[in-house]
């Protein structure tokens, strides 16, 4: 049995981001950041995503924190 965690980030009604603790390309541990868009006729759609391993994800998080911390 596989258990994963997803964090949903939404500031606007029509689109949002998710961060998963799973590398969706290969189905193993890692990180996937996805961009989703609402589609009322066909259902919500993942428009793009990027997968990375844990070390890359932490480096990305650290870089974003350094850019925007006060």
PQR file with spaces between the fields and no chain letter, atoms N, CA, C, O and H, PARSE charges and radii, in Angstrom:
ATOM       1  N    UNK     1       0.833   -1.167    0.000 -0.4000 1.5000
ATOM       2  CA   UNK     1       0.000    0.000    0.000 -0.0000 2.0000
ATOM       3  C    UNK     1       0.887    1.243    0.000  0.5500 1.7000
ATOM       4  O    UNK     1       1.821    1.339    0.796 -0.5500 1.4000
ATOM       5  N    UNK     2       0.600    2.186   -0.884 -0.4000 1.5000
ATOM       6  CA   UNK     2       1.320    3.448   -0.944 -0.0000 2.0000
ATOM       7  C    UNK     2       0.471    4.554   -0.336  0.5500 1.7000
ATOM       8  O    UNK     2      -0.720    4.659   -0.627 -0.5500 1.4000
ATOM       9  H    UNK     2      -0.159    2.108   -1.530  0.4000 1.0000
ATOM      10  N    UNK     3       1.075    5.369    0.499 -0.4000 1.5000
ATOM      11  CA   UNK     3       0.404    6.525    1.098 -0.0000 2.0000
ATOM      12  C    UNK     3       1.201    7.754    0.727  0.5500 1.7000
ATOM      13  O    UNK     3       2.421    7.786    0.891 -0.5500 1.4000
ATOM      14  H    UNK     3       2.043    5.284    0.735  0.4000 1.0000
ATOM      15  N    UNK     4       0.507    8.776    0.222 -0.4000 1.5000
ATOM      16  CA   UNK     4       1.193   10.010   -0.148 -0.0000 2.0000
ATOM      17  C    UNK     4       0.448   11.197    0.439  0.5500 1.7000
ATOM      18  O    UNK     4      -0.695   11.079    0.882 -0.5500 1.4000
ATOM      19  H    UNK     4      -0.483    8.749    0.089  0.4000 1.0000
ATOM      20  N    UNK     5       1.116   12.338    0.432 -0.4000 1.5000
ATOM      21  CA   UNK     5       0.543   13.582    0.944 -0.0000 2.0000
ATOM      22  C    UNK     5       0.532   14.606   -0.176  0.5500 1.7000
ATOM      23  O    UNK     5       1.491   14.721   -0.939 -0.5500 1.4000
ATOM      24  H    UNK     5       2.044   12.433    0.072  0.4000 1.0000
ATOM      25  N    UNK     6      -0.564   15.349   -0.266 -0.4000 1.5000
ATOM      26  CA   UNK     6      -0.674   16.406   -1.264 -0.0000 2.0000
ATOM      27  C    UNK     6      -1.079   17.694   -0.564  0.5500 1.7000
ATOM      28  O    UNK     6      -1.987   17.706    0.267 -0.5500 1.4000
ATOM      29  H    UNK     6      -1.343   15.256    0.355  0.4000 1.0000
ATOM      30  N    UNK     7      -0.394   18.773   -0.911 -0.4000 1.5000
ATOM      31  CA   UNK     7      -0.735   20.099   -0.388 -0.0000 2.0000
ATOM      32  C    UNK     7      -1.302   20.904   -1.546  0.5500 1.7000
ATOM      33  O    UNK     7      -0.697   20.998   -2.614 -0.5500 1.4000
ATOM      34  H    UNK     7       0.343   18.763   -1.586  0.4000 1.0000
ATOM      35  N    UNK     8      -2.464   21.478   -1.317 -0.4000 1.5000
ATOM      36  CA   UNK     8      -3.217   22.215   -2.336 -0.0000 2.0000
ATOM      37  C    UNK     8      -3.051   23.710   -2.048  0.5500 1.7000
ATOM      38  O    UNK     8      -3.338   24.162   -0.940 -0.5500 1.4000
ATOM      39  H    UNK     8      -2.955   21.403   -0.449  0.4000 1.0000
ATOM      40  N    UNK     9      -2.592   24.476   -3.039 -0.4000 1.5000
ATOM      41  CA   UNK     9      -2.372   25.920   -2.876 -0.0000 2.0000
ATOM      42  C    UNK     9      -3.247   26.630   -3.898  0.5500 1.7000
ATOM      43  O    UNK     9      -3.046   26.494   -5.105 -0.5500 1.4000
ATOM      44  H    UNK     9      -2.360   24.109   -3.939  0.4000 1.0000
ATOM      45  N    UNK    10      -4.226   27.394   -3.400 -0.4000 1.5000
ATOM      46  CA   UNK    10      -5.162   28.054   -4.320 -0.0000 2.0000
ATOM      47  C    UNK    10      -5.459   29.461   -3.843  0.5500 1.7000
ATOM      48  O    UNK    10      -5.955   29.661   -2.735 -0.5500 1.4000
ATOM      49  H    UNK    10      -4.389   27.505   -2.419  0.4000 1.0000
ATOM      50  N    UNK    11      -5.153   30.434   -4.687 -0.4000 1.5000
ATOM      51  CA   UNK    11      -5.429   31.834   -4.391 -0.0000 2.0000
ATOM      52  C    UNK    11      -6.464   32.407   -5.346  0.5500 1.7000
ATOM      53  O    UNK    11      -6.984   33.497   -5.110 -0.5500 1.4000
ATOM      54  H    UNK    11      -4.750   30.271   -5.588  0.4000 1.0000
ATOM      55  N    UNK    12      -6.770   31.687   -6.423 -0.4000 1.5000
ATOM      56  CA   UNK    12      -7.739   32.120   -7.427 -0.0000 2.0000
ATOM      57  C    UNK    12      -8.688   30.973   -7.727  0.5500 1.7000
ATOM      58  O    UNK    12      -8.320   29.807   -7.592 -0.5500 1.4000
ATOM      59  H    UNK    12      -6.347   30.801   -6.615  0.4000 1.0000
ATOM      60  N    UNK    13      -9.903   31.297   -8.132 -0.4000 1.5000
ATOM      61  CA   UNK    13     -10.931   30.270   -8.339 -0.0000 2.0000
ATOM      62  C    UNK    13     -10.623   29.317   -9.488  0.5500 1.7000
ATOM      63  O    UNK    13     -10.963   28.137   -9.398 -0.5500 1.4000
ATOM      64  H    UNK    13     -10.203   32.244   -8.242  0.4000 1.0000
ATOM      65  N    UNK    14      -9.996   29.780  -10.557 -0.4000 1.5000
ATOM      66  CA   UNK    14      -9.851   28.976  -11.756 -0.0000 2.0000
ATOM      67  C    UNK    14      -8.604   28.136  -11.875  0.5500 1.7000
ATOM      68  O    UNK    14      -8.525   27.284  -12.760 -0.5500 1.4000
ATOM      69  H    UNK    14      -9.719   30.739  -10.630  0.4000 1.0000
ATOM      70  N    UNK    15      -7.611   28.348  -10.999 -0.4000 1.5000
ATOM      71  CA   UNK    15      -6.386   27.555  -11.088 -0.0000 2.0000
ATOM      72  C    UNK    15      -5.751   27.410   -9.717  0.5500 1.7000
ATOM      73  O    UNK    15      -6.044   28.183   -8.805 -0.5500 1.4000
ATOM      74  H    UNK    15      -7.675   29.040  -10.280  0.4000 1.0000
ATOM      75  N    UNK    16      -4.878   26.414   -9.572 -0.4000 1.5000
ATOM      76  CA   UNK    16      -4.206   26.151   -8.307 -0.0000 2.0000
ATOM      77  C    UNK    16      -2.971   25.296   -8.543  0.5500 1.7000
ATOM      78  O    UNK    16      -2.729   24.810   -9.647 -0.5500 1.4000
ATOM      79  H    UNK    16      -4.640   25.786  -10.313  0.4000 1.0000
ATOM      80  N    UNK    17      -2.210   25.128   -7.497 -0.4000 1.5000
ATOM      81  CA   UNK    17      -0.998   24.309   -7.517 -0.0000 2.0000
ATOM      82  C    UNK    17      -1.143   23.193   -6.484  0.5500 1.7000
ATOM      83  O    UNK    17      -1.842   23.347   -5.483 -0.5500 1.4000
ATOM      84  H    UNK    17      -2.406   25.523   -6.599  0.4000 1.0000
ATOM      85  N    UNK    18      -0.486   22.093   -6.735 -0.4000 1.5000
ATOM      86  CA   UNK    18      -0.374   21.051   -5.719 -0.0000 2.0000
ATOM      87  C    UNK    18       1.091   20.659   -5.589  0.5500 1.7000
ATOM      88  O    UNK    18       1.861   20.723   -6.548 -0.5500 1.4000
ATOM      89  H    UNK    18       0.082   21.968   -7.548  0.4000 1.0000
ATOM      90  N    UNK    19       1.451   20.255   -4.388 -0.4000 1.5000
ATOM      91  CA   UNK    19       2.782   19.723   -4.114 -0.0000 2.0000
ATOM      92  C    UNK    19       2.572   18.336   -3.504  0.5500 1.7000
ATOM      93  O    UNK    19       1.917   18.197   -2.471 -0.5500 1.4000
ATOM      94  H    UNK    19       0.826   20.203   -3.609  0.4000 1.0000
ATOM      95  N    UNK    20       3.126   17.326   -4.146 -0.4000 1.5000
ATOM      96  CA   UNK    20       2.974   15.944   -3.697 -0.0000 2.0000
ATOM      97  C    UNK    20       4.319   15.379   -3.267  0.5500 1.7000
ATOM      98  O    UNK    20       5.362   15.744   -3.809 -0.5500 1.4000
ATOM      99  H    UNK    20       3.659   17.439   -4.985  0.4000 1.0000
ATOM     100  N    UNK    21       4.283   14.488   -2.290 -0.4000 1.5000
ATOM     101  CA   UNK    21       5.523   13.828   -1.856 -0.0000 2.0000
ATOM     102  C    UNK    21       5.763   12.540   -2.643  0.5500 1.7000
ATOM     103  O    UNK    21       6.333   11.578   -2.128 -0.5500 1.4000
ATOM     104  H    UNK    21       3.436   14.191   -1.849  0.4000 1.0000
ATOM     105  N    UNK    22       5.321   12.539   -3.890 -0.4000 1.5000
ATOM     106  CA   UNK    22       5.490   11.392   -4.782 -0.0000 2.0000
ATOM     107  C    UNK    22       6.012   11.883   -6.127  0.5500 1.7000
ATOM     108  O    UNK    22       5.562   12.915   -6.625 -0.5500 1.4000
ATOM     109  H    UNK    22       4.858   13.320   -4.309  0.4000 1.0000
ATOM     110  N    UNK    23       6.934   11.170   -6.706 -0.4000 1.5000
ATOM     111  CA   UNK    23       7.445   11.456   -8.049 -0.0000 2.0000
ATOM     112  C    UNK    23       6.483   10.761   -9.013  0.5500 1.7000
ATOM     113  O    UNK    23       6.616    9.561   -9.252 -0.5500 1.4000
ATOM     114  H    UNK    23       7.298   10.331   -6.302  0.4000 1.0000
ATOM     115  N    UNK    24       5.509   11.501   -9.575 -0.4000 1.5000
ATOM     116  CA   UNK    24       4.428   10.854  -10.331 -0.0000 2.0000
ATOM     117  C    UNK    24       4.893   10.187  -11.613  0.5500 1.7000
ATOM     118  O    UNK    24       4.209    9.295  -12.113 -0.5500 1.4000
ATOM     119  H    UNK    24       5.401   12.476   -9.382  0.4000 1.0000
ATOM     120  N    UNK    25       6.034   10.587  -12.163 -0.4000 1.5000
ATOM     121  CA   UNK    25       6.535    9.948  -13.387 -0.0000 2.0000
ATOM     122  C    UNK    25       6.912    8.486  -13.170  0.5500 1.7000
ATOM     123  O    UNK    25       6.702    7.647  -14.046 -0.5500 1.4000
ATOM     124  H    UNK    25       6.590   11.312  -11.757  0.4000 1.0000
ATOM     125  N    UNK    26       7.470    8.187  -11.999 -0.4000 1.5000
ATOM     126  CA   UNK    26       7.928    6.827  -11.745 -0.0000 2.0000
ATOM     127  C    UNK    26       7.232    6.180  -10.553  0.5500 1.7000
ATOM     128  O    UNK    26       7.464    5.005  -10.268 -0.5500 1.4000
ATOM     129  H    UNK    26       7.641    8.869  -11.287  0.4000 1.0000
ATOM     130  N    UNK    27       6.377    6.935   -9.849 -0.4000 1.5000
ATOM     131  CA   UNK    27       5.607    6.369   -8.756 -0.0000 2.0000
ATOM     132  C    UNK    27       6.388    6.041   -7.502  0.5500 1.7000
ATOM     133  O    UNK    27       6.018    5.132   -6.759 -0.5500 1.4000
ATOM     134  H    UNK    27       6.189    7.890  -10.081  0.4000 1.0000
ATOM     135  N    UNK    28       7.460    6.766   -7.260 -0.4000 1.5000
ATOM     136  CA   UNK    28       8.234    6.521   -6.047 -0.0000 2.0000
ATOM     137  C    UNK    28       8.385    7.821   -5.267  0.5500 1.7000
ATOM     138  O    UNK    28       7.844    8.855   -5.658 -0.5500 1.4000
ATOM     139  H    UNK    28       7.761    7.505   -7.864  0.4000 1.0000
ATOM     140  N    UNK    29       9.122    7.761   -4.166 -0.4000 1.5000
ATOM     141  CA   UNK    29       9.277    8.957   -3.340 -0.0000 2.0000
ATOM     142  C    UNK    29      10.008   10.049   -4.109  0.5500 1.7000
ATOM     143  O    UNK    29      10.840    9.770   -4.972 -0.5500 1.4000
ATOM     144  H    UNK    29       9.562    6.921   -3.849  0.4000 1.0000
ATOM     145  N    UNK    30       9.693   11.260   -3.790 -0.4000 1.5000
ATOM     146  CA   UNK    30      10.249   12.427   -4.451 -0.0000 2.0000
ATOM     147  C    UNK    30       9.295   13.586   -4.262  0.5500 1.7000
ATOM     148  O    UNK    30       8.622   13.665   -3.235 -0.5500 1.4000
ATOM     149  H    UNK    30       9.018   11.486   -3.089  0.4000 1.0000
ATOM     150  N    UNK    31       9.223   14.477   -5.217 -0.4000 1.5000
ATOM     151  CA   UNK    31       8.351   15.642   -5.124 -0.0000 2.0000
ATOM     152  C    UNK    31       7.802   15.960   -6.512  0.5500 1.7000
ATOM     153  O    UNK    31       8.530   15.925   -7.505 -0.5500 1.4000
ATOM     154  H    UNK    31       9.770   14.413   -6.051  0.4000 1.0000
ATOM     155  N    UNK    32       6.512   16.269   -6.564 -0.4000 1.5000
ATOM     156  CA   UNK    32       5.900   16.727   -7.806 -0.0000 2.0000
ATOM     157  C    UNK    32       5.164   18.026   -7.520  0.5500 1.7000
ATOM     158  O    UNK    32       4.348   18.084   -6.600 -0.5500 1.4000
ATOM     159  H    UNK    32       5.921   16.297   -5.758  0.4000 1.0000
ATOM     160  N    UNK    33       5.441   19.063   -8.291 -0.4000 1.5000
ATOM     161  CA   UNK    33       4.723   20.330   -8.222 -0.0000 2.0000
ATOM     162  C    UNK    33       3.904   20.430   -9.498  0.5500 1.7000
ATOM     163  O    UNK    33       4.447   20.344  -10.600 -0.5500 1.4000
ATOM     164  H    UNK    33       6.104   19.015   -9.039  0.4000 1.0000
ATOM     165  N    UNK    34       2.582   20.613   -9.347 -0.4000 1.5000
ATOM     166  CA   UNK    34       1.677   20.610  -10.492 -0.0000 2.0000
ATOM     167  C    UNK    34       0.887   21.903  -10.579  0.5500 1.7000
ATOM     168  O    UNK    34       0.591   22.536   -9.566 -0.5500 1.4000
ATOM     169  H    UNK    34       2.141   20.683   -8.452  0.4000 1.0000
ATOM     170  N    UNK    35       0.551   22.286  -11.796 -0.4000 1.5000
ATOM     171  CA   UNK    35      -0.314   23.434  -12.067 -0.0000 2.0000
ATOM     172  C    UNK    35      -1.616   22.885  -12.642  0.5500 1.7000
ATOM     173  O    UNK    35      -1.607   22.181  -13.652 -0.5500 1.4000
ATOM     174  H    UNK    35       0.791   21.772  -12.620  0.4000 1.0000
ATOM     175  N    UNK    36      -2.732   23.207  -11.997 -0.4000 1.5000
ATOM     176  CA   UNK    36      -4.057   22.707  -12.373 -0.0000 2.0000
ATOM     177  C    UNK    36      -4.946   23.856  -12.829  0.5500 1.7000
ATOM     178  O    UNK    36      -4.781   24.994  -12.390 -0.5500 1.4000
ATOM     179  H    UNK    36      -2.740   23.778  -11.176  0.4000 1.0000
ATOM     180  N    UNK    37      -5.880   23.551  -13.704 -0.4000 1.5000
ATOM     181  CA   UNK    37      -6.858   24.537  -14.142 -0.0000 2.0000
ATOM     182  C    UNK    37      -8.244   23.908  -14.107  0.5500 1.7000
ATOM     183  O    UNK    37      -8.429   22.747  -14.473 -0.5500 1.4000
ATOM     184  H    UNK    37      -6.014   22.627  -14.061  0.4000 1.0000
ATOM     185  N    UNK    38      -9.208   24.697  -13.662 -0.4000 1.5000
ATOM     186  CA   UNK    38     -10.590   24.226  -13.593 -0.0000 2.0000
ATOM     187  C    UNK    38     -11.168   24.139  -14.998  0.5500 1.7000
ATOM     188  O    UNK    38     -10.989   25.046  -15.811 -0.5500 1.4000
ATOM     189  H    UNK    38      -9.058   25.640  -13.365  0.4000 1.0000
ATOM     190  N    UNK    39     -11.856   23.052  -15.272 -0.4000 1.5000
ATOM     191  CA   UNK    39     -12.558   22.862  -16.538 -0.0000 2.0000
ATOM     192  C    UNK    39     -13.906   22.248  -16.203  0.5500 1.7000
ATOM     193  O    UNK    39     -14.003   21.045  -15.964 -0.5500 1.4000
ATOM     194  H    UNK    39     -12.001   22.316  -14.612  0.4000 1.0000
ATOM     195  N    UNK    40     -14.955   23.078  -16.186 -0.4000 1.5000
ATOM     196  CA   UNK    40     -16.268   22.617  -15.748 -0.0000 2.0000
ATOM     197  C    UNK    40     -16.880   21.572  -16.681  0.5500 1.7000
ATOM     198  O    UNK    40     -17.714   20.778  -16.245 -0.5500 1.4000
ATOM     199  H    UNK    40     -14.877   24.055  -16.380  0.4000 1.0000
ATOM     200  N    UNK    41     -16.485   21.558  -17.950 -0.4000 1.5000
ATOM     201  CA   UNK    41     -17.050   20.601  -18.893 -0.0000 2.0000
ATOM     202  C    UNK    41     -16.342   19.251  -18.857  0.5500 1.7000
ATOM     203  O    UNK    41     -16.990   18.212  -18.979 -0.5500 1.4000
ATOM     204  H    UNK    41     -15.808   22.203  -18.304  0.4000 1.0000
ATOM     205  N    UNK    42     -15.029   19.254  -18.693 -0.4000 1.5000
ATOM     206  CA   UNK    42     -14.258   18.008  -18.760 -0.0000 2.0000
ATOM     207  C    UNK    42     -13.623   17.604  -17.436  0.5500 1.7000
ATOM     208  O    UNK    42     -12.970   16.564  -17.354 -0.5500 1.4000
ATOM     209  H    UNK    42     -14.503   20.098  -18.594  0.4000 1.0000
ATOM     210  N    UNK    43     -13.805   18.400  -16.421 -0.4000 1.5000
ATOM     211  CA   UNK    43     -13.169   18.114  -15.127 -0.0000 2.0000
ATOM     212  C    UNK    43     -11.839   18.839  -15.010  0.5500 1.7000
ATOM     213  O    UNK    43     -11.270   19.280  -16.009 -0.5500 1.4000
ATOM     214  H    UNK    43     -14.335   19.245  -16.487  0.4000 1.0000
ATOM     215  N    UNK    44     -11.358   18.955  -13.810 -0.4000 1.5000
ATOM     216  CA   UNK    44     -10.097   19.657  -13.568 -0.0000 2.0000
ATOM     217  C    UNK    44      -8.961   18.976  -14.321  0.5500 1.7000
ATOM     218  O    UNK    44      -8.935   17.756  -14.477 -0.5500 1.4000
ATOM     219  H    UNK    44     -11.820   18.596  -12.998  0.4000 1.0000
ATOM     220  N    UNK    45      -8.024   19.800  -14.782 -0.4000 1.5000
ATOM     221  CA   UNK    45      -6.958   19.269  -15.629 -0.0000 2.0000
ATOM     222  C    UNK    45      -5.595   19.745  -15.138  0.5500 1.7000
ATOM     223  O    UNK    45      -5.392   20.930  -14.877 -0.5500 1.4000
ATOM     224  H    UNK    45      -8.045   20.791  -14.656  0.4000 1.0000
ATOM     225  N    UNK    46      -4.660   18.792  -15.017 -0.4000 1.5000
ATOM     226  CA   UNK    46      -3.275   19.122  -14.697 -0.0000 2.0000
ATOM     227  C    UNK    46      -2.631   19.605  -15.996  0.5500 1.7000
ATOM     228  O    UNK    46      -2.498   18.830  -16.943 -0.5500 1.4000
ATOM     229  H    UNK    46      -4.825   17.828  -15.229  0.4000 1.0000
ATOM     230  N    UNK    47      -2.229   20.884  -16.050 -0.4000 1.5000
ATOM     231  CA   UNK    47      -1.662   21.437  -17.275 -0.0000 2.0000
ATOM     232  C    UNK    47      -0.161   21.212  -17.380  0.5500 1.7000
ATOM     233  O    UNK    47       0.366   21.008  -18.474 -0.5500 1.4000
ATOM     234  H    UNK    47      -2.338   21.514  -15.281  0.4000 1.0000
ATOM     235  N    UNK    48       0.520   21.249  -16.256 -0.4000 1.5000
ATOM     236  CA   UNK    48       1.956   21.003  -16.282 -0.0000 2.0000
ATOM     237  C    UNK    48       2.409   20.561  -14.902  0.5500 1.7000
ATOM     238  O    UNK    48       1.726   20.781  -13.902 -0.5500 1.4000
ATOM     239  H    UNK    48       0.092   21.415  -15.368  0.4000 1.0000
ATOM     240  N    UNK    49       3.573   19.936  -14.871 -0.4000 1.5000
ATOM     241  CA   UNK    49       4.141   19.512  -13.601 -0.0000 2.0000
ATOM     242  C    UNK    49       5.643   19.329  -13.750  0.5500 1.7000
ATOM     243  O    UNK    49       6.171   19.210  -14.856 -0.5500 1.4000
ATOM     244  H    UNK    49       4.128   19.758  -15.684  0.4000 1.0000
ATOM     245  N    UNK    50       6.312   19.309  -12.609 -0.4000 1.5000
ATOM     246  CA   UNK    50       7.742   19.050  -12.572 -0.0000 2.0000
ATOM     247  C    UNK    50       7.996   18.080  -11.414  0.5500 1.7000
ATOM     248  O    UNK    50       7.439   18.236  -10.327 -0.5500 1.4000
ATOM     249  H    UNK    50       5.884   19.405  -11.711  0.4000 1.0000
ATOM     250  N    UNK    51       8.825   17.101  -11.657 -0.4000 1.5000
ATOM     251  CA   UNK    51       9.192   16.110  -10.644 -0.0000 2.0000
ATOM     252  C    UNK    51      10.658   16.275  -10.280  0.5500 1.7000
ATOM     253  O    UNK    51      11.485   16.640  -11.116 -0.5500 1.4000
ATOM     254  H    UNK    51       9.278   16.974  -12.540  0.4000 1.0000
ATOM     255  N    UNK    52      10.962   16.000   -9.026 -0.4000 1.5000
ATOM     256  CA   UNK    52      12.342   16.097   -8.554 -0.0000 2.0000
ATOM     257  C    UNK    52      12.525   15.195   -7.344  0.5500 1.7000
ATOM     258  O    UNK    52      11.550   14.745   -6.743 -0.5500 1.4000
ATOM     259  H    UNK    52      10.290   15.703   -8.348  0.4000 1.0000
ATOM     260  N    UNK    53      13.778   14.932   -6.989 -0.4000 1.5000
ATOM     261  CA   UNK    53      14.022   14.137   -5.792 -0.0000 2.0000
ATOM     262  C    UNK    53      13.986   15.049   -4.561  0.5500 1.7000
ATOM     263  O    UNK    53      13.881   16.270   -4.678 -0.5500 1.4000
ATOM     264  H    UNK    53      14.571   15.297   -7.478  0.4000 1.0000
ATOM     265  N    UNK    54      14.073   14.438   -3.396 -0.4000 1.5000
ATOM     266  CA   UNK    54      13.950   15.174   -2.132 -0.0000 2.0000
ATOM     267  C    UNK    54      14.986   16.287   -2.004  0.5500 1.7000
ATOM     268  O    UNK    54      14.653   17.392   -1.576 -0.5500 1.4000
ATOM     269  H    UNK    54      14.159   13.446   -3.300  0.4000 1.0000
ATOM     270  N    UNK    55      16.226   16.012   -2.365 -0.4000 1.5000
ATOM     271  CA   UNK    55      17.283   17.011   -2.221 -0.0000 2.0000
ATOM     272  C    UNK    55      17.037   18.222   -3.117  0.5500 1.7000
ATOM     273  O    UNK    55      17.259   19.358   -2.700 -0.5500 1.4000
ATOM     274  H    UNK    55      16.496   15.115   -2.713  0.4000 1.0000
ATOM     275  N    UNK    56      16.579   17.983   -4.350 -0.4000 1.5000
ATOM     276  CA   UNK    56      16.262   19.093   -5.255 -0.0000 2.0000
ATOM     277  C    UNK    56      15.083   19.903   -4.728  0.5500 1.7000
ATOM     278  O    UNK    56      15.093   21.132   -4.804 -0.5500 1.4000
ATOM     279  H    UNK    56      16.399   17.060   -4.689  0.4000 1.0000
ATOM     280  N    UNK    57      14.080   19.233   -4.201 -0.4000 1.5000
ATOM     281  CA   UNK    57      12.909   19.924   -3.660 -0.0000 2.0000
ATOM     282  C    UNK    57      13.289   20.814   -2.486  0.5500 1.7000
ATOM     283  O    UNK    57      12.810   21.943   -2.377 -0.5500 1.4000
ATOM     284  H    UNK    57      14.071   18.235   -4.140  0.4000 1.0000
ATOM     285  N    UNK    58      14.144   20.311   -1.614 -0.4000 1.5000
ATOM     286  CA   UNK    58      14.577   21.116   -0.475 -0.0000 2.0000
ATOM     287  C    UNK    58      15.437   22.296   -0.919  0.5500 1.7000
ATOM     288  O    UNK    58      15.345   23.376   -0.335 -0.5500 1.4000
ATOM     289  H    UNK    58      14.533   19.394   -1.702  0.4000 1.0000
ATOM     290  N    UNK    59      16.269   22.109   -1.938 -0.4000 1.5000
ATOM     291  CA   UNK    59      17.076   23.215   -2.467 -0.0000 2.0000
ATOM     292  C    UNK    59      16.180   24.276   -3.091  0.5500 1.7000
ATOM     293  O    UNK    59      16.433   25.469   -2.929 -0.5500 1.4000
ATOM     294  H    UNK    59      16.343   21.232   -2.412  0.4000 1.0000
ATOM     295  N    UNK    60      15.138   23.858   -3.803 -0.4000 1.5000
ATOM     296  CA   UNK    60      14.188   24.800   -4.394 -0.0000 2.0000
ATOM     297  C    UNK    60      13.446   25.577   -3.309  0.5500 1.7000
ATOM     298  O    UNK    60      13.299   26.795   -3.401 -0.5500 1.4000
ATOM     299  H    UNK    60      14.933   22.888   -3.936  0.4000 1.0000
ATOM     300  N    UNK    61      12.983   24.871   -2.288 -0.4000 1.5000
ATOM     301  CA   UNK    61      12.291   25.531   -1.176 -0.0000 2.0000
ATOM     302  C    UNK    61      13.207   26.539   -0.491  0.5500 1.7000
ATOM     303  O    UNK    61      12.776   27.641   -0.153 -0.5500 1.4000
ATOM     304  H    UNK    61      13.103   23.881   -2.213  0.4000 1.0000
ATOM     305  N    UNK    62      14.457   26.170   -0.286 -0.4000 1.5000
ATOM     306  CA   UNK    62      15.422   27.066    0.337 -0.0000 2.0000
ATOM     307  C    UNK    62      15.672   28.301   -0.521  0.5500 1.7000
ATOM     308  O    UNK    62      15.771   29.411    0.002 -0.5500 1.4000
ATOM     309  H    UNK    62      14.807   25.275   -0.560  0.4000 1.0000
ATOM     310  N    UNK    63      15.774   28.112   -1.837 -0.4000 1.5000
ATOM     311  CA   UNK    63      15.997   29.245   -2.744 -0.0000 2.0000
ATOM     312  C    UNK    63      14.811   30.205   -2.720  0.5500 1.7000
ATOM     313  O    UNK    63      15.007   31.420   -2.700 -0.5500 1.4000
ATOM     314  H    UNK    63      15.694   27.211   -2.261  0.4000 1.0000
ATOM     315  N    UNK    64      13.602   29.690   -2.720 -0.4000 1.5000
ATOM     316  CA   UNK    64      12.407   30.544   -2.671 -0.0000 2.0000
ATOM     317  C    UNK    64      12.361   31.291   -1.350  0.5500 1.7000
ATOM     318  O    UNK    64      12.047   32.480   -1.314 -0.5500 1.4000
ATOM     319  H    UNK    64      13.442   28.703   -2.736  0.4000 1.0000
ATOM     320  N    UNK    65      12.673   30.594   -0.263 -0.4000 1.5000
ATOM     321  CA   UNK    65      12.692   31.237    1.049 -0.0000 2.0000
ATOM     322  C    UNK    65      13.705   32.379    1.081  0.5500 1.7000
ATOM     323  O    UNK    65      13.408   33.448    1.615 -0.5500 1.4000
ATOM     324  H    UNK    65      12.928   29.628   -0.291  0.4000 1.0000
ATOM     325  N    UNK    66      14.882   32.172    0.526 -0.4000 1.5000
ATOM     326  CA   UNK    66      15.908   33.212    0.508 -0.0000 2.0000
ATOM     327  C    UNK    66      15.482   34.416   -0.317  0.5500 1.7000
ATOM     328  O    UNK    66      15.825   35.548    0.023 -0.5500 1.4000
ATOM     329  H    UNK    66      15.123   31.303    0.092  0.4000 1.0000
ATOM     330  N    UNK    67      14.748   34.192   -1.385 -0.4000 1.5000
ATOM     331  CA   UNK    67      14.283   35.307   -2.229 -0.0000 2.0000
ATOM     332  C    UNK    67      13.231   36.164   -1.538  0.5500 1.7000
ATOM     333  O    UNK    67      13.207   37.380   -1.730 -0.5500 1.4000
ATOM     334  H    UNK    67      14.469   33.272   -1.661  0.4000 1.0000
ATOM     335  N    UNK    68      12.358   35.550   -0.735 -0.4000 1.5000
ATOM     336  CA   UNK    68      11.193   36.269   -0.240 -0.0000 2.0000
ATOM     337  C    UNK    68      11.126   36.460    1.259  0.5500 1.7000
ATOM     338  O    UNK    68      10.173   37.075    1.737 -0.5500 1.4000
ATOM     339  H    UNK    68      12.378   34.562   -0.579  0.4000 1.0000
ATOM     340  N    UNK    69      12.086   35.967    2.030 -0.4000 1.5000
ATOM     341  CA   UNK    69      12.027   36.187    3.472 -0.0000 2.0000
ATOM     342  C    UNK    69      12.326   37.652    3.781  0.5500 1.7000
ATOM     343  O    UNK    69      13.041   38.326    3.041 -0.5500 1.4000
ATOM     344  H    UNK    69      12.860   35.467    1.641  0.4000 1.0000
ATOM     345  N    UNK    70      11.780   38.112    4.856 -0.4000 1.5000
ATOM     346  CA   UNK    70      11.994   39.509    5.258 -0.0000 2.0000
ATOM     347  C    UNK    70      12.936   39.587    6.428  0.5500 1.7000
ATOM     348  O    UNK    70      13.237   40.680    6.907 -0.5500 1.4000
ATOM     349  H    UNK    70      11.199   37.565    5.458  0.4000 1.0000
